[in-house]
C-alpha cells in the first residue's frame, strides 16, 4: 500500500530582493520594501512530503532518517543564514519563497522519494513545488467578514428551512471567512518570482475583499440576489472574479479555498481554459 508522509522542519533566515543590473528605482518598483538593505527575516516552516510503499515495519521511510537528511541538506545550512549568500543558486535567482522551495527539492530529491515541498514564509504566504521544472504554486491567505442567508428565492420559507435549517432564518447570520488563493506559474529565472506578489495582493483586495467585506451578501452583492450564497457558490464567484485579472499578471488561478467556519470549508479547482463557473470542481469539507 502506498502512502504519503509529511515531515515538518523549520529555519530562521534573512534575505534581500535586489538585482544589481537594475537601478534603485527599478528594484523598488519590482520588489518594494523587500529591497531594503541589509534585508529582512522570516521564521520559515517547511513540509517535506514523501511517498512510497509501506515496508514490513509499516513505514515509507524511517522518520529519524528523514529528519537527519533534512537537517544535513537543508536546515543546518539555512538556519540563521543570509539566504542570498547561503547557496550559490541564489546568486542566479533570488531567494523568493517559491524559488527556495524549488532549490530545496533539488537538494533533497536524490535522498528522498519526494512528491511535494511546501514552504511557509509566514502563515499568510507559502509556496508548493512538485519537481516540474520552473513551475510552482504560490498561495496567499486573507479574510473578510460578511453575513448571508441561505434561501432559494423560488422556494417558500418552510421549504428553505427544510433544506438549509437555521441558515434560512430571515435576518441571516455572519461569518469571518478565511480565503486562500493559489496561483500557478513559471518562476522567473532571474527574479525568482512566478508573479508580482504586490500586484496579486492588490487584485485580491480590489476584486474580492473590498467588495465582500462587511456586507450582507444576499443584499449588497448583486450576483447573490438570485444565487444562494453557500460557501461553494461564494468560492465559485471569487474564482470568476479573479481568474482573468490573475491571467493578466502572467499566472494562472489554480485553487480557491474558502473556510466558512472551523467546521466547514470549500475548495474550487479552477479550469485551465476559460469556461463558465458551472465547469469548476468544488469540494466541500465538513468536520
PDB file of N, CA and C in Angstrom, residues 25 46 70 94 96 142 153 164 167 195 204 210 263:
ATOM      1  N   UNK A  25      15.495  52.664  -8.541  1.00  0.00           N
ATOM      2  CA  UNK A  25      14.077  52.880  -8.827  1.00  0.00           C
ATOM      3  C   UNK A  25      13.434  51.616  -9.400  1.00  0.00           C
ATOM      4  N   UNK A  46       8.801  24.411   6.903  1.00  0.00           N
ATOM      5  CA  UNK A  46       8.979  23.541   5.739  1.00  0.00           C
ATOM      6  C   UNK A  46       8.258  22.215   5.955  1.00  0.00           C
ATOM      7  N   UNK A  70      16.995  15.996   6.131  1.00  0.00           N
ATOM      8  CA  UNK A  70      16.542  17.390   6.039  1.00  0.00           C
ATOM      9  C   UNK A  70      17.469  18.309   6.825  1.00  0.00           C
ATOM     10  N   UNK A  94      16.870  34.944  -7.210  1.00  0.00           N
ATOM     11  CA  UNK A  94      16.693  35.445  -5.846  1.00  0.00           C
ATOM     12  C   UNK A  94      15.946  34.450  -4.950  1.00  0.00           C
ATOM     13  N   UNK A  96      13.256  33.952  -3.326  1.00  0.00           N
ATOM     14  CA  UNK A  96      11.837  34.090  -3.052  1.00  0.00           C
ATOM     15  C   UNK A  96      11.325  32.792  -2.437  1.00  0.00           C
ATOM     16  N   UNK A 142      -6.089  35.480   3.164  1.00  0.00           N
ATOM     17  CA  UNK A 142      -6.628  36.742   3.652  1.00  0.00           C
ATOM     18  C   UNK A 142      -7.996  36.444   4.256  1.00  0.00           C
ATOM     19  N   UNK A 153     -34.683  31.712  -3.756  1.00  0.00           N
ATOM     20  CA  UNK A 153     -35.775  32.670  -3.954  1.00  0.00           C
ATOM     21  C   UNK A 153     -37.064  32.063  -4.495  1.00  0.00           C
ATOM     22  N   UNK A 164     -32.129  24.145   4.313  1.00  0.00           N
ATOM     23  CA  UNK A 164     -30.981  24.857   4.885  1.00  0.00           C
ATOM     24  C   UNK A 164     -31.004  24.959   6.408  1.00  0.00           C
ATOM     25  N   UNK A 167     -29.937  28.176   8.816  1.00  0.00           N
ATOM     26  CA  UNK A 167     -29.326  29.141   7.893  1.00  0.00           C
ATOM     27  C   UNK A 167     -30.355  29.863   7.034  1.00  0.00           C
ATOM     28  N   UNK A 195       4.990  35.442  -9.904  1.00  0.00           N
ATOM     29  CA  UNK A 195       4.026  36.508 -10.108  1.00  0.00           C
ATOM     30  C   UNK A 195       4.448  37.675  -9.224  1.00  0.00           C
ATOM     31  N   UNK A 204      -6.539  40.738  -5.414  1.00  0.00           N
ATOM     32  CA  UNK A 204      -7.426  40.067  -4.464  1.00  0.00           C
ATOM     33  C   UNK A 204      -8.178  41.088  -3.618  1.00  0.00           C
ATOM     34  N   UNK A 210     -12.545  44.212  -0.864  1.00  0.00           N
ATOM     35  CA  UNK A 210     -13.236  45.496  -0.770  1.00  0.00           C
ATOM     36  C   UNK A 210     -14.714  45.367  -1.120  1.00  0.00           C
ATOM     37  N   UNK A 263     -15.525  24.298  11.010  1.00  0.00           N
ATOM     38  CA  UNK A 263     -16.108  23.014  10.638  1.00  0.00           C
ATOM     39  C   UNK A 263     -16.411  22.874   9.151  1.00  0.00           C
TER      40      UNK A 263
END
